[in-house]
XYZ file of C-alpha atoms in Angstrom:
694
model
C 7.284 14.840 -57.678
C 4.164 16.217 -56.159
C 4.030 19.981 -56.417
C 3.894 22.353 -53.460
C 0.186 23.109 -53.863
C -0.826 19.461 -53.593
C 1.535 18.909 -50.676
C -0.034 21.848 -48.859
C -3.547 20.504 -49.496
C -2.467 17.139 -48.170
C -1.090 18.784 -45.030
C -4.345 20.722 -44.493
C -6.391 17.518 -44.894
C -4.265 15.726 -42.331
C -4.560 18.619 -39.864
C -8.347 18.632 -40.352
C -8.555 14.924 -39.677
C -6.485 15.020 -36.527
C -7.864 18.187 -34.942
C -11.612 18.024 -35.568
C -14.000 16.895 -32.815
C -14.004 13.286 -31.648
C -17.787 12.726 -31.952
C -17.421 10.690 -35.125
C -16.841 6.975 -35.358
C -13.253 5.961 -35.886
C -12.290 6.274 -39.541
C -9.792 4.174 -41.423
C -8.202 6.849 -43.624
C -5.446 6.393 -46.137
C -2.303 8.337 -45.422
C -2.306 10.178 -48.737
C -4.789 12.129 -50.812
C -5.545 10.597 -54.202
C -3.843 12.748 -56.842
C -4.067 12.875 -60.648
C -1.268 11.031 -62.452
C 1.897 12.647 -63.778
C 1.486 16.005 -62.047
C 4.076 18.581 -63.206
C 5.038 21.972 -61.757
C 6.567 23.739 -64.775
C 4.653 26.884 -65.860
C 3.558 26.967 -69.476
C 5.594 29.236 -71.762
C 2.556 30.165 -73.884
C -0.844 31.774 -73.496
C -4.114 31.340 -75.387
C -4.327 34.755 -76.984
C -3.298 33.590 -80.439
C -4.612 30.012 -80.569
C -5.764 29.065 -84.056
C -8.947 27.260 -85.074
C -8.692 23.486 -84.680
C -5.554 23.584 -82.542
C -4.752 20.633 -80.257
C -3.037 21.799 -77.067
C -1.173 19.172 -75.070
C -0.965 20.310 -71.448
C 2.332 19.142 -69.927
C 2.745 22.322 -67.902
C 0.737 24.593 -65.560
C -1.371 27.151 -67.441
C -2.434 29.959 -65.079
C -5.197 32.085 -66.635
C -4.773 34.694 -63.853
C -8.491 35.330 -63.538
C -9.051 36.016 -67.222
C -11.888 34.817 -69.445
C -10.636 33.397 -72.721
C -12.968 32.963 -75.706
C -11.518 30.251 -77.886
C -11.756 29.910 -81.663
C -13.675 26.942 -83.075
C -12.734 23.344 -82.333
C -9.813 23.779 -79.957
C -8.803 20.593 -78.161
C -7.049 20.332 -74.794
C -5.263 17.063 -74.015
C -3.732 16.038 -70.704
C -0.093 15.083 -70.250
C 0.454 15.840 -66.569
C -0.364 19.542 -66.755
C -3.152 21.778 -65.453
C -5.296 24.830 -66.218
C -6.399 27.060 -63.349
C -7.702 30.428 -62.218
C -9.945 31.501 -65.088
C -12.694 30.757 -67.590
C -12.634 29.163 -71.021
C -15.467 29.768 -73.477
C -15.498 27.115 -76.188
C -16.877 27.157 -79.699
C -16.754 23.435 -80.330
C -13.797 21.293 -79.339
C -12.906 19.001 -76.456
C -11.108 19.018 -73.112
C -9.513 16.220 -71.137
C -11.357 15.502 -67.902
C -8.059 15.472 -65.974
C -7.775 19.216 -66.590
C -11.074 20.145 -64.944
C -10.908 21.585 -61.424
C -12.708 23.988 -59.108
C -10.718 27.048 -60.235
C -11.492 26.598 -63.927
C -14.882 27.558 -65.392
C -16.036 26.060 -68.671
C -18.700 27.523 -70.936
C -19.851 27.127 -74.503
C -20.013 24.196 -76.874
C -17.495 21.650 -75.604
C -17.309 17.942 -74.829
C -14.981 15.787 -72.806
C -12.203 14.185 -74.765
C -13.067 10.895 -73.044
C -16.628 10.279 -71.734
C -15.084 8.449 -68.739
C -14.397 11.214 -66.201
C -11.961 10.442 -63.377
C -12.806 12.375 -60.223
C -10.133 13.527 -57.748
C -11.570 15.064 -54.577
C -8.578 17.322 -53.956
C -9.095 19.102 -57.306
C -12.623 20.122 -56.294
C -12.087 21.530 -52.771
C -13.642 18.513 -51.081
C -12.164 18.022 -47.626
C -11.778 14.426 -46.574
C -11.826 13.106 -43.022
C -13.541 14.572 -39.973
C -15.013 18.000 -40.652
C -17.602 20.411 -39.263
C -21.132 20.764 -40.640
C -20.485 23.756 -42.966
C -17.566 21.925 -44.547
C -19.641 18.776 -44.978
C -22.301 20.882 -46.684
C -19.712 22.399 -49.026
C -18.509 18.875 -49.819
C -22.052 18.147 -51.010
C -22.196 21.322 -53.097
C -18.850 20.611 -54.702
C -19.483 16.989 -55.660
C -22.928 17.819 -57.057
C -21.382 20.650 -59.044
C -18.802 18.320 -60.568
C -21.446 15.749 -61.526
C -23.519 18.457 -63.214
C -20.512 19.951 -65.015
C -19.131 16.748 -66.456
C -22.573 15.434 -67.374
C -23.096 18.623 -69.345
C -19.774 17.952 -71.056
C -20.900 14.522 -72.234
C -19.576 12.243 -69.500
C -21.082 8.764 -69.447
C -18.985 7.519 -66.510
C -18.079 9.385 -63.316
C -15.233 7.394 -61.808
C -13.865 7.713 -58.264
C -10.765 5.795 -57.265
C -10.522 7.204 -53.747
C -12.609 9.352 -51.436
C -13.271 9.281 -47.691
C -15.455 12.246 -46.826
C -18.513 13.394 -44.897
C -21.430 15.055 -46.685
C -24.412 17.049 -45.420
C -27.097 18.320 -47.790
C -29.671 20.021 -45.535
C -27.467 22.701 -43.943
C -29.594 22.815 -40.805
C -32.965 23.041 -42.592
C -34.514 20.015 -44.265
C -34.484 20.679 -48.004
C -35.186 17.195 -49.432
C -31.916 17.562 -51.329
C -29.604 14.552 -51.560
C -25.846 14.736 -51.509
C -25.824 13.669 -55.161
C -28.839 13.925 -57.460
C -27.929 11.535 -60.261
C -28.724 12.493 -63.869
C -29.830 10.147 -66.621
C -27.362 8.239 -68.793
C -24.525 8.065 -66.275
C -22.424 5.384 -64.618
C -21.310 6.573 -61.165
C -18.398 4.205 -60.642
C -16.614 3.903 -57.304
C -13.706 1.732 -56.225
C -13.513 -0.157 -52.958
C -11.537 2.825 -51.616
C -14.547 5.127 -51.964
C -16.355 6.080 -48.714
C -19.236 8.545 -48.808
C -20.377 9.257 -45.260
C -23.462 11.027 -43.903
C -22.489 13.884 -41.601
C -24.117 13.216 -38.204
C -26.675 15.831 -37.147
C -29.016 16.380 -34.216
C -32.065 16.858 -36.421
C -35.051 14.845 -37.638
C -33.522 14.439 -41.086
C -29.958 13.726 -42.017
C -28.715 13.591 -45.588
C -29.457 11.065 -48.296
C -26.321 10.249 -50.226
C -27.834 9.341 -53.605
C -31.191 9.985 -55.216
C -32.515 9.021 -58.629
C -35.749 10.874 -59.342
C -37.504 10.678 -62.687
C -34.327 9.612 -64.497
C -33.267 6.773 -66.813
C -30.289 4.623 -67.731
C -28.142 4.933 -64.601
C -25.528 2.646 -63.088
C -24.063 3.079 -59.615
C -21.310 0.621 -58.784
C -18.807 0.009 -56.021
C -18.065 2.105 -52.980
C -19.305 2.371 -49.409
C -22.241 4.501 -48.279
C -22.172 4.961 -44.517
C -25.003 6.514 -42.524
C -24.907 8.497 -39.294
C -26.789 5.977 -37.149
C -24.053 5.529 -34.553
C -23.465 9.277 -34.227
C -26.845 10.848 -34.942
C -27.690 13.373 -32.234
C -30.323 12.773 -29.540
C -33.111 13.845 -31.927
C -34.873 10.781 -33.291
C -34.534 10.786 -37.058
C -32.391 10.012 -40.059
C -32.737 9.284 -43.749
C -32.223 6.564 -46.313
C -28.803 6.259 -47.876
C -29.973 5.660 -51.437
C -33.397 6.625 -52.773
C -34.648 5.533 -56.174
C -37.768 7.597 -56.713
C -38.753 7.046 -60.294
C -35.709 5.368 -61.831
C -35.883 3.407 -65.070
C -33.220 1.082 -66.466
C -31.172 1.417 -63.295
C -28.402 -0.889 -62.039
C -26.990 -0.713 -58.510
C -23.991 -3.038 -58.421
C -21.577 -3.946 -55.615
C -22.420 -0.977 -53.388
C -22.163 -1.282 -49.603
C -24.844 0.558 -47.597
C -24.597 0.480 -43.818
C -25.580 2.243 -40.580
C -28.344 4.347 -42.072
C -30.520 6.118 -39.494
C -33.425 4.908 -41.636
C -33.305 2.345 -44.460
C -30.384 1.458 -46.666
C -32.037 1.677 -50.095
C -35.626 2.347 -51.150
C -37.309 1.946 -54.530
C -40.310 4.204 -55.053
C -41.897 6.168 -57.902
C -42.770 9.743 -58.726
C -46.431 10.278 -57.744
C -49.024 7.469 -57.870
C -50.287 5.265 -60.717
C -53.523 7.231 -61.046
C -51.639 10.534 -61.542
C -51.090 11.799 -65.078
C -47.412 12.535 -64.350
C -46.714 9.195 -62.701
C -43.133 8.118 -63.375
C -42.676 4.580 -62.051
C -39.442 2.914 -61.153
C -38.968 0.237 -63.793
C -36.270 -2.218 -64.821
C -34.257 -1.702 -61.641
C -31.513 -4.213 -60.821
C -29.857 -4.249 -57.400
C -27.089 -6.833 -57.412
C -23.964 -7.882 -55.541
C -24.570 -5.252 -52.871
C -23.962 -5.450 -49.137
C -26.353 -3.972 -46.576
C -25.577 -3.907 -42.877
C -27.208 -2.601 -39.679
C -29.539 -0.080 -41.249
C -32.016 1.094 -38.643
C -35.361 0.417 -40.375
C -35.015 -1.945 -43.334
C -31.955 -2.832 -45.296
C -33.844 -2.584 -48.597
C -37.471 -1.738 -49.371
C -39.595 -1.548 -52.517
C -42.769 0.550 -52.242
C -43.705 1.330 -55.861
C -42.427 0.142 -59.226
C -42.236 -2.773 -61.616
C -39.686 -5.186 -63.055
C -37.329 -4.972 -60.109
C -34.575 -7.524 -59.462
C -32.610 -7.955 -56.242
C -29.841 -10.444 -56.954
C -26.890 -11.898 -55.059
C -26.869 -9.322 -52.276
C -25.784 -9.829 -48.686
C -28.033 -8.232 -46.102
C -27.181 -8.332 -42.419
C -28.663 -7.113 -39.134
C -31.603 -5.057 -40.449
C -33.229 -3.049 -37.672
C -31.107 -4.425 -34.860
C -30.570 -2.367 -31.716
C -27.157 -0.744 -31.410
C -25.336 1.429 -28.943
C -24.626 4.837 -30.424
C -22.614 7.791 -29.233
C -25.659 9.403 -27.585
C -27.222 6.235 -26.221
C -29.179 3.292 -27.615
C -30.007 3.343 -31.310
C -33.190 1.278 -31.271
C -34.302 -0.258 -34.559
C -37.467 1.083 -36.173
C -40.278 -1.154 -37.500
C -40.610 -3.125 -39.633
C -36.878 -3.992 -39.349
C -36.739 -6.363 -42.339
C -33.884 -7.390 -44.611
C -35.804 -7.005 -47.898
C -39.402 -5.805 -47.854
C -41.956 -5.131 -50.586
C -44.453 -2.755 -48.951
C -46.703 -0.617 -51.160
C -49.101 1.576 -49.214
C -52.535 2.670 -50.377
C -52.348 4.064 -53.903
C -48.980 2.478 -54.676
C -48.372 -0.569 -56.882
C -45.491 -3.028 -56.968
C -45.476 -5.543 -59.805
C -42.935 -8.101 -61.000
C -40.206 -8.265 -58.388
C -37.607 -11.025 -58.373
C -35.628 -11.465 -55.159
C -33.020 -14.123 -55.861
C -29.764 -15.631 -54.647
C -29.402 -13.341 -51.637
C -28.049 -14.042 -48.156
C -30.116 -12.410 -45.406
C -29.030 -12.896 -41.801
C -29.761 -11.491 -38.341
C -32.662 -9.248 -39.349
C -34.568 -8.081 -36.296
C -37.896 -9.448 -37.614
C -38.204 -11.002 -41.096
C -35.554 -11.680 -43.687
C -37.666 -11.193 -46.837
C -41.326 -10.154 -46.813
C -43.863 -9.067 -49.426
C -46.475 -6.963 -47.634
C -48.433 -6.328 -50.827
C -47.646 -6.430 -54.515
C -48.151 -8.645 -57.545
C -45.950 -11.275 -59.162
C -43.296 -11.460 -56.463
C -40.732 -14.250 -56.888
C -38.427 -15.155 -53.993
C -35.919 -17.786 -55.129
C -32.432 -19.098 -54.431
C -32.033 -17.257 -51.118
C -30.631 -18.257 -47.754
C -32.013 -16.622 -44.619
C -32.153 -17.159 -40.870
C -35.449 -15.308 -40.216
C -38.876 -15.793 -41.847
C -39.335 -15.343 -45.609
C -42.625 -14.981 -47.472
C -45.617 -12.697 -47.770
C -48.459 -11.236 -45.740
C -50.641 -9.915 -48.590
C -49.518 -10.512 -52.165
C -50.931 -11.900 -55.391
C -49.039 -14.385 -57.583
C -46.288 -14.614 -54.984
C -43.811 -17.467 -55.296
C -41.378 -18.633 -52.642
C -39.529 -21.224 -54.699
C -36.270 -23.159 -54.706
C -34.657 -21.404 -51.760
C -31.898 -23.699 -50.438
C -31.598 -22.450 -46.866
C -34.599 -20.787 -45.239
C -33.660 -21.397 -41.641
C -36.245 -19.014 -40.254
C -39.233 -20.627 -41.950
C -41.727 -19.438 -44.543
C -44.708 -17.130 -44.000
C -47.634 -17.679 -46.358
C -50.209 -14.991 -45.627
C -51.575 -12.819 -42.834
C -54.290 -14.051 -40.476
C -56.534 -10.985 -40.611
C -59.957 -10.694 -42.308
C -58.940 -8.002 -44.797
C -56.126 -10.205 -46.096
C -58.483 -13.003 -47.165
C -58.695 -13.078 -50.980
C -56.126 -10.271 -51.251
C -53.452 -12.943 -51.423
C -54.235 -15.252 -54.334
C -52.575 -17.797 -56.611
C -49.476 -18.106 -54.448
C -46.869 -20.876 -54.391
C -44.391 -22.265 -51.867
C -42.275 -24.904 -53.597
C -38.827 -26.473 -53.745
C -37.535 -24.875 -50.554
C -35.383 -26.336 -47.808
C -36.208 -25.184 -44.287
C -34.153 -26.221 -41.280
C -34.143 -25.969 -37.524
C -36.768 -23.333 -36.815
C -40.001 -23.231 -34.883
C -42.441 -23.427 -37.820
C -41.236 -24.560 -41.219
C -44.173 -23.213 -43.263
C -47.030 -21.111 -41.901
C -50.024 -20.954 -44.268
C -53.090 -18.736 -43.938
C -55.534 -16.751 -46.117
C -56.375 -18.668 -49.294
C -55.280 -20.000 -52.665
C -51.837 -21.393 -51.834
C -50.076 -24.400 -53.335
C -47.386 -25.809 -51.033
C -45.390 -28.623 -52.625
C -41.984 -30.280 -52.990
C -40.498 -28.639 -49.921
C -38.019 -30.212 -47.496
C -38.635 -29.312 -43.858
C -35.966 -30.556 -41.486
C -35.770 -30.473 -37.668
C -38.519 -27.916 -37.102
C -40.828 -27.894 -34.088
C -43.798 -27.558 -36.450
C -43.405 -28.739 -40.017
C -46.412 -27.091 -41.677
C -48.910 -24.972 -39.745
C -52.347 -24.324 -41.286
C -54.420 -21.520 -39.758
C -57.533 -19.955 -41.297
C -56.620 -21.371 -44.688
C -58.972 -21.891 -47.646
C -58.871 -23.267 -51.195
C -55.332 -24.583 -50.933
C -53.252 -27.724 -51.529
C -50.312 -29.093 -49.536
C -48.610 -31.985 -51.327
C -45.378 -33.869 -52.024
C -43.534 -32.278 -49.103
C -41.010 -34.101 -46.931
C -40.986 -33.319 -43.218
C -38.324 -34.906 -41.014
C -37.299 -34.124 -37.463
C -35.294 -35.594 -34.604
C -36.542 -32.923 -32.194
C -38.422 -34.057 -29.148
C -42.145 -33.314 -29.265
C -42.238 -31.977 -32.817
C -45.305 -31.904 -35.091
C -45.602 -32.749 -38.767
C -48.766 -31.028 -40.024
C -50.649 -28.816 -37.586
C -53.852 -26.838 -37.840
C -55.647 -24.127 -35.914
C -58.903 -22.240 -36.191
C -60.178 -23.162 -39.674
C -59.464 -24.847 -42.984
C -61.895 -24.961 -45.881
C -61.401 -26.801 -49.149
C -57.847 -27.597 -48.103
C -56.220 -30.844 -49.241
C -53.095 -32.268 -47.567
C -51.891 -35.133 -49.766
C -48.897 -37.262 -50.742
C -46.603 -35.877 -48.065
C -43.940 -37.859 -46.204
C -43.586 -37.112 -42.503
C -40.877 -38.811 -40.427
C -40.519 -37.659 -36.828
C -38.520 -39.753 -34.376
C -40.295 -38.249 -31.342
C -43.123 -36.257 -32.863
C -46.759 -36.345 -33.864
C -47.794 -36.739 -37.491
C -50.989 -34.663 -37.218
C -51.825 -31.993 -34.664
C -55.206 -30.407 -35.368
C -56.482 -28.288 -32.476
C -59.712 -26.302 -32.570
C -60.003 -26.706 -36.344
C -63.381 -25.535 -37.744
C -64.816 -25.572 -34.232
C -66.766 -22.291 -34.404
C -70.257 -22.257 -35.910
C -69.193 -20.046 -38.813
C -66.913 -22.868 -39.993
C -69.321 -25.793 -39.579
C -69.488 -26.492 -43.342
C -65.700 -26.379 -43.800
C -63.738 -29.373 -45.024
C -60.083 -30.338 -44.531
C -58.866 -33.482 -46.309
C -55.734 -35.404 -45.273
C -55.080 -38.217 -47.732
C -52.398 -40.449 -49.273
C -49.705 -39.332 -46.841
C -46.979 -41.447 -45.275
C -46.486 -40.891 -41.542
C -43.593 -42.519 -39.704
C -43.738 -40.852 -36.307
C -42.813 -41.782 -32.763
C -46.022 -40.459 -31.211
C -49.675 -40.607 -32.148
C -51.209 -37.838 -34.186
C -54.100 -35.962 -32.612
C -57.273 -34.238 -33.759
C -58.964 -32.403 -30.896
C -61.888 -29.974 -30.582
C -62.182 -30.040 -34.367
C -64.796 -30.443 -37.091
C -64.972 -31.380 -40.760
C -61.787 -33.386 -41.291
C -61.363 -36.381 -43.592
C -58.359 -38.631 -42.911
C -58.293 -41.026 -45.864
C -55.880 -43.469 -47.557
C -52.868 -42.671 -45.387
C -50.108 -44.955 -44.136
C -49.133 -44.619 -40.477
C -46.167 -46.575 -39.123
C -44.578 -46.581 -35.665
C -47.718 -45.020 -34.141
C -51.280 -44.134 -35.016
C -53.522 -41.211 -34.180
C -56.603 -40.284 -32.209
C -59.644 -38.017 -31.989
C -60.830 -36.050 -28.949
C -63.961 -33.903 -28.592
C -64.388 -33.694 -32.354
C -67.312 -34.009 -34.765
C -67.896 -34.760 -38.446
C -64.668 -36.710 -38.922
C -64.030 -39.405 -41.541
C -61.261 -41.975 -41.067
C -61.261 -44.098 -44.212
C -59.000 -46.672 -45.904
C -55.925 -45.927 -43.812
C -53.218 -48.426 -42.912
C -52.098 -47.815 -39.341
C -49.289 -49.832 -37.760
C -48.465 -48.889 -34.192
C -45.463 -50.277 -32.321
C -46.396 -48.839 -28.933
C -49.602 -46.932 -28.219
C -53.134 -47.688 -29.403
C -53.289 -47.803 -33.176
C -56.358 -45.569 -33.168
C -58.442 -43.927 -30.454
C -61.570 -41.854 -30.079
C -62.338 -40.187 -26.768
C -64.236 -37.325 -25.240
C -64.525 -35.148 -22.191
C -67.337 -33.093 -23.747
C -68.661 -34.316 -27.095
C -67.404 -36.520 -29.895
C -69.901 -37.556 -32.555
C -70.656 -38.050 -36.232
C -67.508 -40.093 -36.838
C -67.126 -42.570 -39.728
C -64.305 -45.128 -39.405
C -64.403 -47.326 -42.509
C -62.140 -49.650 -44.440
C -59.027 -49.191 -42.319
C -56.328 -51.644 -41.283
C -55.248 -51.228 -37.648
C -52.219 -53.296 -36.686
C -50.680 -53.014 -33.231
C -47.399 -54.901 -33.017
C -46.695 -54.123 -29.360
C -47.086 -56.811 -26.702
C -47.259 -54.339 -23.803
C -50.035 -55.655 -21.604
C -53.190 -53.510 -21.701
C -51.224 -50.636 -23.151
C -51.476 -51.147 -26.882
C -55.019 -51.856 -28.003
C -56.017 -51.988 -31.601
C -58.752 -49.338 -31.272
C -59.874 -47.685 -28.057
C -63.032 -45.538 -27.822
C -63.790 -44.135 -24.397
C -65.244 -41.335 -22.330
C -62.847 -39.635 -19.909
C -64.301 -38.684 -16.528
C -67.674 -39.280 -14.927
C -69.081 -35.847 -15.825
C -68.897 -36.235 -19.611
C -72.221 -35.832 -21.388
C -74.039 -38.956 -22.503
C -75.124 -38.592 -26.122
C -75.964 -40.464 -29.273
C -72.470 -40.405 -30.785
C -73.424 -41.537 -34.288
C -70.080 -43.279 -34.686
C -69.887 -45.781 -37.541
C -67.117 -48.373 -37.282
C -67.430 -50.618 -40.346
C -65.327 -52.901 -42.545
C -62.099 -52.419 -40.626
C -59.369 -54.963 -39.941
C -57.689 -55.074 -36.539
C -54.686 -57.162 -35.550
C -53.423 -57.027 -31.971
C -50.505 -58.747 -30.197
C -50.171 -59.776 -26.570
C -52.686 -59.159 -23.806
C -54.620 -56.329 -25.421
C -58.124 -55.719 -26.655
C -58.877 -55.477 -30.339
C -61.756 -52.978 -30.085
C -62.294 -51.512 -26.621
C -65.287 -49.163 -26.188
C -66.493 -47.640 -22.922
C -69.323 -45.194 -22.226
C -70.197 -44.377 -25.838
C -73.794 -44.692 -27.074
C -75.362 -44.784 -30.508
C -72.667 -46.657 -32.410
C -72.763 -48.944 -35.447
C -70.065 -51.638 -35.348
C -70.419 -53.986 -38.318
C -68.431 -56.164 -40.723
C -65.085 -55.794 -38.993
C -62.378 -58.462 -38.771
C -60.376 -58.666 -35.549
C -57.414 -60.947 -34.905
C -56.361 -61.147 -31.259
C -54.316 -63.384 -28.946
C -55.487 -63.324 -25.306
C -58.390 -60.927 -24.634
C -61.815 -60.541 -26.196
C -62.036 -59.067 -29.663
C -64.754 -56.534 -28.822
C -65.176 -55.070 -25.366
C -68.245 -52.780 -25.334
C -69.922 -50.711 -22.590
C -72.677 -48.513 -23.966
C -76.252 -48.269 -25.109
C -78.405 -47.958 -28.227
C -75.811 -49.480 -30.531
C -75.616 -52.108 -33.259
C -72.863 -54.742 -33.157
C -73.315 -57.184 -36.028
C -71.576 -59.366 -38.592
C -68.084 -58.967 -37.169
C -65.485 -61.670 -37.733
C -64.171 -62.045 -34.183
C -63.188 -64.714 -31.664
C -65.204 -63.330 -28.724
C -67.196 -60.330 -27.475
C -67.908 -58.815 -24.046
C -70.920 -56.497 -24.337
C -72.950 -54.712 -21.663
C -75.602 -52.009 -21.956
C -79.208 -51.427 -22.892
C -81.085 -51.366 -26.167
C -78.182 -52.831 -28.143
C -78.568 -55.051 -31.209
C -75.936 -57.766 -31.137
C -75.868 -60.606 -33.691
C -73.745 -62.787 -35.955
C -70.376 -61.902 -34.390
C -68.151 -64.963 -34.863
């Protein structure tokens, strides 16, 4: 039977829960307080006045010290068998005591260790009040639990085990003190069951309480339990705090802990001081695994300083989302990311592995490295973007479900060359706007599967990079395979397969157009394009399109310069196999060694190659277009090579097979048309050299 004292405490707890103010979220509380096993009520029939050295005392009764201080002889041992010791102080000279006998009314001093290094914590034995409480009580809850941790650690505990708790804690007491609810010591496993709920007491202040902090400590495990922030009930003052702060923790494991509704972030990994400080104590060998994060206001999890950090098999939901709280909207705070690596100036993050996590419904990005070295992101599923802005030796590899796309870099000048030697490989991306976005420099993008995205791969201000062996497929209307904007220099796009039922293989717009990029070079070679619409290169410069296979449709150039189209096989089933046109200027184009085959019989709608000026106001110029050694095959009533209002061309050594119309239709000046194997020509203009076309 439970004794009268415990029954009274249970009654007080229940009264506190039912009568305190209603400004807290609804709590799912158990109906009973968790009590130690085998509690007895029989008073002991002995005292400790004549205990001999080395005695083992088995407590199966209640020993009331009545306020006395007892100094024990050497090596006395106290074992638990359902009893208790209360109301006094024991001073040991060697010996042990069972953890079940410790409580708030018993003081322990001297040389003594726990009988068992696994300490089982019962809130009711330490004056902790569970349920809804006022702020002073929540503060006392903090003082009491910290006191117990310190006591049992001093007695040699290696595990602090909680089977049940459901209580609010407040560690600032109205004035911010930077004190957490529990400051964890080295060499301890803080072990909680699924029935353990540690809640932040809601305050109307800039800072609410942290629940756990590890600062300059080693060899710590925290497992199980639920850490719940005050986000939904924080007062009108804008503020909060992280739930779990690792600030200089080494050989740390956080396992199967739930962290939710923080008014700031769920968990942060930082270090003591900065790497250039003599007393720098970095976080190192930190493992965060099997944890759940939900609806934390800023980020669910962030790493700002440290090394050798692993985040494994966690579930992270709704980072930074907007919620409705008791006092009005609880708006998320930037950056609002599921997992973020974000060292600021003076901080260093090195060797982070983010693997096998599920990240959903983050307000901005799912996983992002905004700085750091040697960041590996692998095996994750996510519905918002994953990748890096500025990082060195970053790898986004073998992620099976990145349904928000991949970010490779930040398009700002300071980021160029900060991100280096980075890899995007082996990922599967589905059903998002842009599958992979690549910028900055020094990226290898290979062996990825990109499915049903509006843009497969987007290149923007990218340098010294390779994009190869990727597969891009889409059934979306108007999608693009490989797109480019602004600039690309020493970038090679090769050996990719792009299949789009209603999309364009290539979509390069404004690439290398500005004078500062005039020496840039983008190479697109050895790719297979099976796309329902023609690819386009417009207002661009410095692009080589070589040795590719186009089926279903071809591609075209508009208002572009310094373009090479070489040794491609282009089979179009509808539109022109290849086209060059201008409204402003298109020049310095080399079209050599290609096979253009148009299988459509649509009358005057499917030429082999069409080169034309659009509009009467387009500038007349020496285009310097070379069209040599190409093969053209056209069906139906269509032209093989149709050119209008282009000057300064060289058209030589081409072979054109055609059915009904002339092989070469040309309207322009100052051009050479020679040695073409054709059935007929129709040429008008001035100062043209025309010979040996038969």
